[in-house]
Coordinates of C-alpha atoms and ligand atoms in Angstrom, one line a residue:
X1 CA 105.9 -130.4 -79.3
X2 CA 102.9 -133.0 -80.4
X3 CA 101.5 -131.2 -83.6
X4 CA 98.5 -134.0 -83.9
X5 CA 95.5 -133.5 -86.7
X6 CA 92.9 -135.4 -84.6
X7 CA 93.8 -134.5 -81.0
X8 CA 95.6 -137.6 -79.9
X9 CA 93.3 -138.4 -77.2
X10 CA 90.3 -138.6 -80.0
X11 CA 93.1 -141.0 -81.9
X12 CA 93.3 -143.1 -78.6
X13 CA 89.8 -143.5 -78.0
X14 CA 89.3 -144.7 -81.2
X15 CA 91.9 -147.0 -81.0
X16 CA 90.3 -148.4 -77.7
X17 CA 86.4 -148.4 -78.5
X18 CA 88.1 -150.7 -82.3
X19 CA 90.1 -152.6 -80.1
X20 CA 87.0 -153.2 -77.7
X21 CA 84.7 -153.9 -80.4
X22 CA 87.1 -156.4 -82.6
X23 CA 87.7 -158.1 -79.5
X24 CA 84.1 -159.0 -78.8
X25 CA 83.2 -159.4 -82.2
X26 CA 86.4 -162.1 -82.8
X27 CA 84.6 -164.2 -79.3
X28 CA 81.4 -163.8 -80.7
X29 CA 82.1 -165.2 -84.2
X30 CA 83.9 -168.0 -82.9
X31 CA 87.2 -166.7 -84.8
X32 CA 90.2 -168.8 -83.5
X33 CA 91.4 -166.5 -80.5
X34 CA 95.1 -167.6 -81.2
X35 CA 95.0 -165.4 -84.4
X36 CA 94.0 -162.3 -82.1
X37 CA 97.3 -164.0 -79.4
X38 CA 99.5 -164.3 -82.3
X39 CA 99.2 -161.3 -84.9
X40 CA 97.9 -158.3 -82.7
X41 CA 98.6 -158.8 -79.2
X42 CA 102.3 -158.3 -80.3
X43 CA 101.5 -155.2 -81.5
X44 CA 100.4 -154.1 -78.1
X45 CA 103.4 -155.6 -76.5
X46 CA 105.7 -153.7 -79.0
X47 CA 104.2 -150.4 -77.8
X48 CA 103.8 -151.2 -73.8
X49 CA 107.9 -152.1 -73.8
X50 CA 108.9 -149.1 -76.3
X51 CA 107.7 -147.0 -73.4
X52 CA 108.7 -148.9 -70.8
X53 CA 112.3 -149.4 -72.6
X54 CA 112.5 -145.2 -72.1
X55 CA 111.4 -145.2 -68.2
X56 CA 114.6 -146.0 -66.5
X57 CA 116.5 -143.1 -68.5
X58 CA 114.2 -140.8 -68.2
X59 CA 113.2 -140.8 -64.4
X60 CA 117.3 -141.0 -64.5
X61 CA 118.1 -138.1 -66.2
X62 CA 114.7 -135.8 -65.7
X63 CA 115.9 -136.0 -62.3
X64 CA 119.7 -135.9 -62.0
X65 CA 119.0 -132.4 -64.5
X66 CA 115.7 -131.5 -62.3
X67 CA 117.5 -131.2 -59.0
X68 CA 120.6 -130.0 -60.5
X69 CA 118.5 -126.7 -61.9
X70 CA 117.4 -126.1 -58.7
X71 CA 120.5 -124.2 -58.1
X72 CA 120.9 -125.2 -54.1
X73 CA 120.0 -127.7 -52.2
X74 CA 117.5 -125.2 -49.7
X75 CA 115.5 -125.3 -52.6
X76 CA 115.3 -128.8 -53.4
X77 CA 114.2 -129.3 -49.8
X78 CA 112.0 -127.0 -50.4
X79 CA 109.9 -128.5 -53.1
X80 CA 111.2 -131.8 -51.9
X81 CA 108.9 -131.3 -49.0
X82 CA 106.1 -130.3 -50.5
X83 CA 106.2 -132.8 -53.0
X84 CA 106.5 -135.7 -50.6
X85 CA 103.9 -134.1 -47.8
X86 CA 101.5 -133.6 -50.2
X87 CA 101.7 -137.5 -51.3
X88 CA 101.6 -138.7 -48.3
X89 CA 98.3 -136.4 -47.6
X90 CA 96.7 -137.1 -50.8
X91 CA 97.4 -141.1 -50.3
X92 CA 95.8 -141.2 -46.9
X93 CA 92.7 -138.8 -48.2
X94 CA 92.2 -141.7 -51.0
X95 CA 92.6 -144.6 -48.7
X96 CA 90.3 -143.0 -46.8
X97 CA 88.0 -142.6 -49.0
X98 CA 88.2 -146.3 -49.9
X99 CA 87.3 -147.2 -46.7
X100 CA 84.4 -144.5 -46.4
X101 CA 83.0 -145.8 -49.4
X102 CA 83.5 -149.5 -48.6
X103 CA 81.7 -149.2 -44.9
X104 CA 78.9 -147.5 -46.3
X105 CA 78.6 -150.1 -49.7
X106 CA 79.6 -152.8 -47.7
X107 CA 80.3 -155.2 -50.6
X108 CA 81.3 -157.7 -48.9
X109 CA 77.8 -159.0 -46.9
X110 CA 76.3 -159.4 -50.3
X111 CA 78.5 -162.1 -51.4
X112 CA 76.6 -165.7 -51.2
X113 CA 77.9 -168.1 -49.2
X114 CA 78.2 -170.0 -51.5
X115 CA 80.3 -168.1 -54.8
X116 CA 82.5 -166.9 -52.0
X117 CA 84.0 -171.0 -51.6
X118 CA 83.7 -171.4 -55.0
X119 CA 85.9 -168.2 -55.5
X120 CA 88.1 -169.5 -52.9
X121 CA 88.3 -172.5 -54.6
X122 CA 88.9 -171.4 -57.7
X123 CA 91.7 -169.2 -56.7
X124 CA 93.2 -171.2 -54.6
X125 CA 96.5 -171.6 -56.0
X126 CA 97.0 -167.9 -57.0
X127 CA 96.1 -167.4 -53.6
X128 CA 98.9 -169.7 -51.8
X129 CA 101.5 -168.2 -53.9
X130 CA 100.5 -165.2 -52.4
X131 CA 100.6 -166.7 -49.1
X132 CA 103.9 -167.5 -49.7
X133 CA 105.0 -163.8 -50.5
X134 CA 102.9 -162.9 -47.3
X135 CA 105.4 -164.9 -45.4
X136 CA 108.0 -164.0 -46.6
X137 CA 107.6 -160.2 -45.7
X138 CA 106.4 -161.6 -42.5
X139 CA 109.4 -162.8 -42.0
X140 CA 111.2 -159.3 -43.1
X141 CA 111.9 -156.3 -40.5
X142 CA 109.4 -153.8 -41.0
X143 CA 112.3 -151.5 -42.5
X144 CA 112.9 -154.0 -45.0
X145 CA 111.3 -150.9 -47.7
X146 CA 114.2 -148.6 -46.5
X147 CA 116.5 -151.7 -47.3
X148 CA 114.8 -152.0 -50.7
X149 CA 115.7 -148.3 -51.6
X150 CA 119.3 -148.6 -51.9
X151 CA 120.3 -150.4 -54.7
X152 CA 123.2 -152.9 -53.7
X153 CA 124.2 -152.7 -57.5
X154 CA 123.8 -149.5 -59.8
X155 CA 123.1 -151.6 -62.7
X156 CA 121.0 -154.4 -62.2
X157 CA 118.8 -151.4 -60.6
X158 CA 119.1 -149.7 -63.4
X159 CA 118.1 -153.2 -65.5
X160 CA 114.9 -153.8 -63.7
X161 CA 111.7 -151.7 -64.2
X162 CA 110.7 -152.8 -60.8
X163 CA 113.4 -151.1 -59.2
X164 CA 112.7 -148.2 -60.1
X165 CA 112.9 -146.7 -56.8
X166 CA 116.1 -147.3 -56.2
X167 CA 116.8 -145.5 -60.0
X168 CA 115.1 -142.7 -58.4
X169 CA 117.2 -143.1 -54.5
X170 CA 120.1 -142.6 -57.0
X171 CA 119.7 -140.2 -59.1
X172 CA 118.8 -138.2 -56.1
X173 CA 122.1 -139.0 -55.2
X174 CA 123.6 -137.7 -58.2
X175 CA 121.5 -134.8 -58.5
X176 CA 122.6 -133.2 -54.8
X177 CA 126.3 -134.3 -55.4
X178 CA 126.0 -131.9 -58.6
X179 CA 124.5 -129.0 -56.1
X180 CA 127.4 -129.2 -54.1
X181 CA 130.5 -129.9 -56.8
X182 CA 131.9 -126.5 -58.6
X183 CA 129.8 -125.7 -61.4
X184 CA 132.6 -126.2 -64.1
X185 CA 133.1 -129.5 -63.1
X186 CA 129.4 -130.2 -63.1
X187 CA 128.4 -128.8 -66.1
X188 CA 129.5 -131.3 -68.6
X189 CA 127.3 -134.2 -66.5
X190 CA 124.1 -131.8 -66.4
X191 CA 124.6 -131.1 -69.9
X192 CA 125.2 -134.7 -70.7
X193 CA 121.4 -135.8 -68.8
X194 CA 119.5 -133.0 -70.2
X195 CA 120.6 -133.6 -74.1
X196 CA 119.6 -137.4 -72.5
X197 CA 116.3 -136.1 -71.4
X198 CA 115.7 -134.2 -74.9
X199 CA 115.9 -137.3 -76.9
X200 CA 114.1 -139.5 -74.8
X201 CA 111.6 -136.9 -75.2
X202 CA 111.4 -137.0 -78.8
X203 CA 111.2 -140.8 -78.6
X204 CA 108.3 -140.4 -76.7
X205 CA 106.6 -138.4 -79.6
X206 CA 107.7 -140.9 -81.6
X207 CA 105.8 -143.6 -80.1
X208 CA 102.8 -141.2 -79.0
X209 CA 102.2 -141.0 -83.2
X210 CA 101.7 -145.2 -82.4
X211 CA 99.7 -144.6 -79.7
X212 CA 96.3 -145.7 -81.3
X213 CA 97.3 -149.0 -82.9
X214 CA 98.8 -149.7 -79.6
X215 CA 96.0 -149.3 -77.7
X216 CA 93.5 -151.3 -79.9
X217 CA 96.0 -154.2 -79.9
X218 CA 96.4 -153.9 -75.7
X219 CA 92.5 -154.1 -75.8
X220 CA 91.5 -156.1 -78.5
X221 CA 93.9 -158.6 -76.8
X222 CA 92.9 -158.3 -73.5
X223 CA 89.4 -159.1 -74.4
X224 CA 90.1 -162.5 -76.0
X225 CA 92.4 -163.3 -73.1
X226 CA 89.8 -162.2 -70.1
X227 CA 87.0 -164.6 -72.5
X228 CA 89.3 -167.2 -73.4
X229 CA 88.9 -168.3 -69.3
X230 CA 85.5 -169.6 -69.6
X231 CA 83.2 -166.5 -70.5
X232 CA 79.9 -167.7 -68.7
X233 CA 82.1 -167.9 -65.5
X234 CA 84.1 -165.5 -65.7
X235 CA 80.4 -163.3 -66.6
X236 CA 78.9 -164.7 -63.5
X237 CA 82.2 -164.0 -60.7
X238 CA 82.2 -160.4 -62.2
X239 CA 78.4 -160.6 -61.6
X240 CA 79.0 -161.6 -58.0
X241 CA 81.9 -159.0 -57.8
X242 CA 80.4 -156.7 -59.5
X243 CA 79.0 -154.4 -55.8
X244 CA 82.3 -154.2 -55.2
X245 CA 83.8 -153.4 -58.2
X246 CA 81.3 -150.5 -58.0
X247 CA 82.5 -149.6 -54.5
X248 CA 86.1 -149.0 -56.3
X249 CA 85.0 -147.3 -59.3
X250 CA 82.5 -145.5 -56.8
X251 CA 85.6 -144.4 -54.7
X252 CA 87.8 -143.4 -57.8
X253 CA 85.1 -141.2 -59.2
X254 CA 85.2 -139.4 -55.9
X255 CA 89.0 -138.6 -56.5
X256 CA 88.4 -137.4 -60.1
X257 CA 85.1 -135.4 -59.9
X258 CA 85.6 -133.9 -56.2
X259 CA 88.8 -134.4 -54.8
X260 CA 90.9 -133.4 -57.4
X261 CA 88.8 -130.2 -58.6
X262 CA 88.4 -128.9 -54.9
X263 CA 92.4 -129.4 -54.3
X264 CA 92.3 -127.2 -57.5
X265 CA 90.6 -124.6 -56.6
X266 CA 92.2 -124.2 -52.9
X267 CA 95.6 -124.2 -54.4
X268 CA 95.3 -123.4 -58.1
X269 CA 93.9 -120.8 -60.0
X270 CA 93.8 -123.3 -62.9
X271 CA 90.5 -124.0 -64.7
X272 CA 89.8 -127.7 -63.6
X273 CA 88.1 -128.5 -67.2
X274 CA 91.3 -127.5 -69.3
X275 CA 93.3 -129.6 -66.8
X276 CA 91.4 -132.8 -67.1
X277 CA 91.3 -131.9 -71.5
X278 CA 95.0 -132.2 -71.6
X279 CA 95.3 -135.2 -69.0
X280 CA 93.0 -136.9 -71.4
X281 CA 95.9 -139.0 -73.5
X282 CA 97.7 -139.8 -70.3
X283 CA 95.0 -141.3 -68.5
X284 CA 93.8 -143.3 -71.8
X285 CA 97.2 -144.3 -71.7
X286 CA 97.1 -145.4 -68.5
X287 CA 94.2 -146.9 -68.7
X288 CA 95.4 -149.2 -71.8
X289 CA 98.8 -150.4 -70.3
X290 CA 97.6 -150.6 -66.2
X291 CA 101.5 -148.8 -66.0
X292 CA 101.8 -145.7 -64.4
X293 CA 106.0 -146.2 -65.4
X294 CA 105.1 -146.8 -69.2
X295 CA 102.4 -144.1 -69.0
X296 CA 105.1 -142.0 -67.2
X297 CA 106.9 -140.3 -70.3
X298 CA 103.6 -138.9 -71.4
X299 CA 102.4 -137.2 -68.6
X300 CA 105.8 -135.1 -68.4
X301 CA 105.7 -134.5 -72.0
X302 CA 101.9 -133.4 -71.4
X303 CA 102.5 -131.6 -67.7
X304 CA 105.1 -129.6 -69.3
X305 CA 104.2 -128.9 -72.6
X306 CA 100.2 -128.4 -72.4
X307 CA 99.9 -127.5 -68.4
X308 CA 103.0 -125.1 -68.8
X309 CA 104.2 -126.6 -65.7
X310 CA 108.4 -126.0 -65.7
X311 CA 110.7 -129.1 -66.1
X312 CA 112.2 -127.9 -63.2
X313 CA 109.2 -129.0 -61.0
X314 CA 107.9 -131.8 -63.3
X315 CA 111.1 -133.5 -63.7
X316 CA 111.6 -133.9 -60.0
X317 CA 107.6 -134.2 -58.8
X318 CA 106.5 -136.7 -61.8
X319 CA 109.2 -139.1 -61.6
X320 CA 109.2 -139.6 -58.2
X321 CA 104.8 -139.5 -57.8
X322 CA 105.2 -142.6 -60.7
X323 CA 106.7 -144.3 -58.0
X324 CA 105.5 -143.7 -55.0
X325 CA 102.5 -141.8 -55.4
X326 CA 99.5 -144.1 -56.4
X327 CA 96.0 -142.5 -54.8
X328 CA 94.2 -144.9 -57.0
X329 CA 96.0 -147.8 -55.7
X330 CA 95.7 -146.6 -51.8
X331 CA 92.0 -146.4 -51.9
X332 CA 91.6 -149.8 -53.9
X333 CA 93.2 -151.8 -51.4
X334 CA 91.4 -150.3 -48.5
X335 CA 88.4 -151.3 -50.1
X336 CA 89.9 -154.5 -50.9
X337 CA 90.8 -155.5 -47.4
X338 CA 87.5 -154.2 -46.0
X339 CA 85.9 -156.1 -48.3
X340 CA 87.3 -159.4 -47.6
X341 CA 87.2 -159.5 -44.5
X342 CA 83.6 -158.2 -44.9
X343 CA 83.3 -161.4 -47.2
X344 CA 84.7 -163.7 -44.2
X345 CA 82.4 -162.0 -42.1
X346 CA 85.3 -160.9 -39.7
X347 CA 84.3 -157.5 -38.4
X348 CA 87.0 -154.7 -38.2
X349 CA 87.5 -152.5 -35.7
X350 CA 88.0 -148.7 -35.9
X351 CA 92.0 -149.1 -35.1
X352 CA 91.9 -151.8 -37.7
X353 CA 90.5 -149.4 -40.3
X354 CA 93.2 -146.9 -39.0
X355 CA 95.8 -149.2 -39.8
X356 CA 94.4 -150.0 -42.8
X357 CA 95.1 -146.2 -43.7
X358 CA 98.5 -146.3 -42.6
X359 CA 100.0 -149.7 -44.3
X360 CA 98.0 -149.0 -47.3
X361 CA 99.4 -145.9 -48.0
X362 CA 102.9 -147.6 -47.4
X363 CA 101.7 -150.1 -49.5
X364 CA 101.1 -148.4 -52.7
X365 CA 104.4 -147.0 -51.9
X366 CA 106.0 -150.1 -52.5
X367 CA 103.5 -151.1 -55.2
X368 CA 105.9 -150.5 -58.7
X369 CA 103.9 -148.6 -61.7
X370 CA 103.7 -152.3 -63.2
X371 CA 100.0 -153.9 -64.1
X372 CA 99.3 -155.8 -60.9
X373 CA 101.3 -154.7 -58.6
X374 CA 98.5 -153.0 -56.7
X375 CA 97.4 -156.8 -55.4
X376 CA 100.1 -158.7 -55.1
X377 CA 101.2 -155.3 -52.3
X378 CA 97.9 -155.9 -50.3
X379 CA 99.6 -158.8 -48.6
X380 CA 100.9 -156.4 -46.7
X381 CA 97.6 -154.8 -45.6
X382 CA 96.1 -158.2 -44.8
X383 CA 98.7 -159.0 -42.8
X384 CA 98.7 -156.2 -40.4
X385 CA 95.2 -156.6 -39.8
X386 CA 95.1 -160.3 -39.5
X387 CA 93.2 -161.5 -42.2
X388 CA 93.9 -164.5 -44.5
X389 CA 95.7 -163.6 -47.1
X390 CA 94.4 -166.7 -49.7
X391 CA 91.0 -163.7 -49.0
X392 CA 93.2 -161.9 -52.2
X393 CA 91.4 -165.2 -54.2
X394 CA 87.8 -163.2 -53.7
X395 CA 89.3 -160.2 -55.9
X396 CA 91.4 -161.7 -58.6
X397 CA 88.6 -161.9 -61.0
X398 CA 87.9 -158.3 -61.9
X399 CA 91.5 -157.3 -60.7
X400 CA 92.6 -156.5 -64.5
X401 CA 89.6 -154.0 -64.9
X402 CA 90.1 -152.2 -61.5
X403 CA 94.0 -152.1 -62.1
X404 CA 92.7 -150.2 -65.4
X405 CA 91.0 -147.5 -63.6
X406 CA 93.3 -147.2 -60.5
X407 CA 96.4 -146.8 -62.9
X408 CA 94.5 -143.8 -64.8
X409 CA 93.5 -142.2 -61.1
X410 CA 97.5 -142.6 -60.2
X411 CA 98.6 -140.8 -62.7
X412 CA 95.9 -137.8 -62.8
X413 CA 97.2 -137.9 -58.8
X414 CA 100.8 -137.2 -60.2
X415 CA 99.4 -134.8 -62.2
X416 CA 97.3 -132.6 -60.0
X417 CA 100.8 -132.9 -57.6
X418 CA 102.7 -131.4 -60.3
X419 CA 100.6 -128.8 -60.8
X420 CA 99.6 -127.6 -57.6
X421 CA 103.5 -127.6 -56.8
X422 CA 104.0 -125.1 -59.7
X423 CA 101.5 -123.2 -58.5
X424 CA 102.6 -122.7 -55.1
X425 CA 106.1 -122.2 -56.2
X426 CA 104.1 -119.3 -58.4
X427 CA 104.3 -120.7 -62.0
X428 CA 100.6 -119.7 -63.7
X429 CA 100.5 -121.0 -66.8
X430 CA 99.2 -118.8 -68.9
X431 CA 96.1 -119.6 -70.6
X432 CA 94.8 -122.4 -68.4
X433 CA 94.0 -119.9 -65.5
X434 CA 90.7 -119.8 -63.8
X435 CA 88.5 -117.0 -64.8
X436 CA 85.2 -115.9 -63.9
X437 CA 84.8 -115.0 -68.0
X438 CA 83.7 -118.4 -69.8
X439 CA 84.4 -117.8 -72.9
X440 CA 88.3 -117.4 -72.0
X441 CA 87.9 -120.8 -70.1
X442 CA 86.9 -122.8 -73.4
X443 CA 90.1 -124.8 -73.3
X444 CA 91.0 -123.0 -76.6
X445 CA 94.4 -122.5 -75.2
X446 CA 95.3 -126.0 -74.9
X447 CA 94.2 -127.2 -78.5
X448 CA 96.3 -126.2 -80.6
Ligands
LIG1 N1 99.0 -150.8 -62.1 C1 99.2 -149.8 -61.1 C2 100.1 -148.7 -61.7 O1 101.0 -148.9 -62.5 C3 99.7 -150.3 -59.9 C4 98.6 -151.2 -59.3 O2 97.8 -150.7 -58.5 O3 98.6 -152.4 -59.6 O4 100.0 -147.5 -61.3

């Protein structure tokens, strides 16, 4: 169990409002940015791959021992269900309300002419790279992302960060196998995962105490890095970019501050307030690193250990959301796609915008909890609706900042999965349950 002095989300905002402030302080006084590159940004790298090094064992083993607790496989298909249903619901609801936002917004008309070549221009190469990738999957059958899932080798899978859904393909393998071997013969292999999954655990603590200093390095780095390509540029792209950029966060703030609470109360009796207290250091995390994979560790330490959620249920529904359930990422490329073709002044129609729903939801799917990944996957979406792909070059600018925000809204969508799966399945944590009495809603409970 964390036993922090500060509470470690007050540690991590501190660590990010320093890392902020040294950032723009090191542009403004001219320091050399390669001292900020060289001595801190490691620091920040050091932290994002300690986690990362910890996310292929432990979506491994959570969910080889997760399933295997289950006891039989009725009810793995059970929860199995649920979980999956309600990711594919809650993607489509976000793409959704992507595209609700977006049509109403309409970013895209109030791009000049003019900044919109010069984007174009400037992007151009990015852009044809990503052309390239568009062909390729082009030139892919359209079950090509079944094909991806099973790995042709255990190991380089199991070697690649990106792969993790084939880690997860397997070790749902392994977990049903266990269901349906005699128990002697599978104890020794559960036993085996979940000491596994106790000491990646404590790792985690481990580099949750490092938490802070990480953060301020991933920020204070990122700043010099986002100036060091031309400030007064880069200042007046994010100006242009900057109505739709609001169209996104606009869309995300939807999720958090009314979608989220009012799935809450239809399926929870969990007091919204204390949920979104203890999510705080996972979605600072996720904010800092853009990685719902590296963020991953935390939110089942926190789902389990602050939201009293079982391991049973959040070592099965968390591993799995990390990969394939990314709200934030669904509704940011609908608004992306509308918005460039909005920019290129090609109207959509409404089956379009339906398709839209459909491949973006399949899209952040395939997107892996890696920084990025979100963009380089809306090939996919531009393609089904015929629009240029080189359109991704209007977007690039601001993409690091989005990807920010998106990654914090896919993991609080992991989260809310988690719990509401719990709750149906009739775990009530104690202590974080709605009640009509305030004072016994103060969030005391999840404090200490
Ligand atoms: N960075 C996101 C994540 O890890 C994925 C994306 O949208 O790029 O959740």
């Amino acid at each position: 169990m964390f036993k922090f002095k500060v509470a470690i989300h007050t540690q991590i905002i501190i660590g990010l409002v320093l890392g902020l402030v040294f950032g723009v302080i090191s542009i403004f006084s001219g320091w050399n940015p390669a001292i900020t590159i060289d001595y801190i940004k490691p620091f920040g790298t050091i932290f994002v791959n300690s986690l990362k090094m910890i996310a292929v064992p432990l979506v491994l083993a959570s969910l080889i021992v997760g399933i295997a607790n289950l006891g039989d496989v009725s009810k793995l298909s059970r929860i199995g269900g649920k979980t999956i249903l309600i990711y594919i619901f809650t993607t489509m609801i976000a793409t959704g309300v992507g595209l609700l936002f977006v049509n109403i917004l309409q970013p895209g008309k109030q791009l000049p002419e003019e900044t919109r070549e010069n984007l174009m221009a400037l992007y151009d190469t990015d852009a044809s790279t990503k052309q390239q990738r568009a062909a390729e999957i082009q030139e892919q059958s359209p079950l090509q992302p079944f094909v991806d899932m099973v790995p042709e080798n255990l190991f380089s899978a199991l070697s690649d960060n990106t792969a993790m859904l084939q880690v997860v393909f397997f070790a749902l393998l392994v977990g049903i196998a266990l269901l349906n071997i005699p128990k002697e013969k599978g104890q020794p292999v559960v036993a085996f995962f979940d000491g596994l999954n106790d000491v990646i655990i404590k790792i985690v603590e481990y580099i949750m105490l490092v938490a802070p200093y990480g953060v301020f390095a991933l920020l204070a780095s990122l700043i010099v890095e986002l100036a060091g390509e031309d400030t007064d540029k880069a200042l007046e792209l994010l100006y242009a970019l900057l109505w739709y950029s609001m169209t996104v966060i606009a869309g995300l703030g939807f999720m958090l501050l009314i979608f989220y609470p009012s799935l809450f109360r239809l399926f929870t009796k969990i007091n919204i307030k204390d949920f979104f207290k203890a999510l705080h250091p996972v979605q600072l995390l996720a904010f800092s690193t853009s990685s719902s994979s590296a963020t991953l560790p935390v939110t089942m330490d926190v789902v389990e250990k602050k939201l009293g959620v079982s391991e049973q249920v959040s070592s099965f529904v968390l591993p799995l959301g990390a990969t394939i359930n990314m709200n934030g990422t669904s509704l940011y490329q609908g608004v992306a796609a509308v918005f460039i073709a909005q920019a290129l002044g090609l109207d959509l129609t409404i089956g379009q915008q339906i398709t839209i729903v459909v491949t973006a939801t399949l899209a952040s799917i395939g997107s892996a909890g890696v920084p990025g990944a979100g963009m380089v996957m809306l090939v996919i979406v531009l393609e089904a609706i015929n629009i240029p792909t080189a359109g991704i070059a209007l977007i690039v600018a601001p993409d690091r900042i989005l990807d920010m925000i998106r990654t914090a809204v896919n993991v609080t969508g992991d989260a809310v999965v988690a719990t509401v799966v719990a709750s149906s399945e009739g775990e009530m944590p104690e202590g974080l349950i709605r009640t009509t009495n305030p004072l016994a809603a103060d969030g005391s409970e999840i404090e200490k």
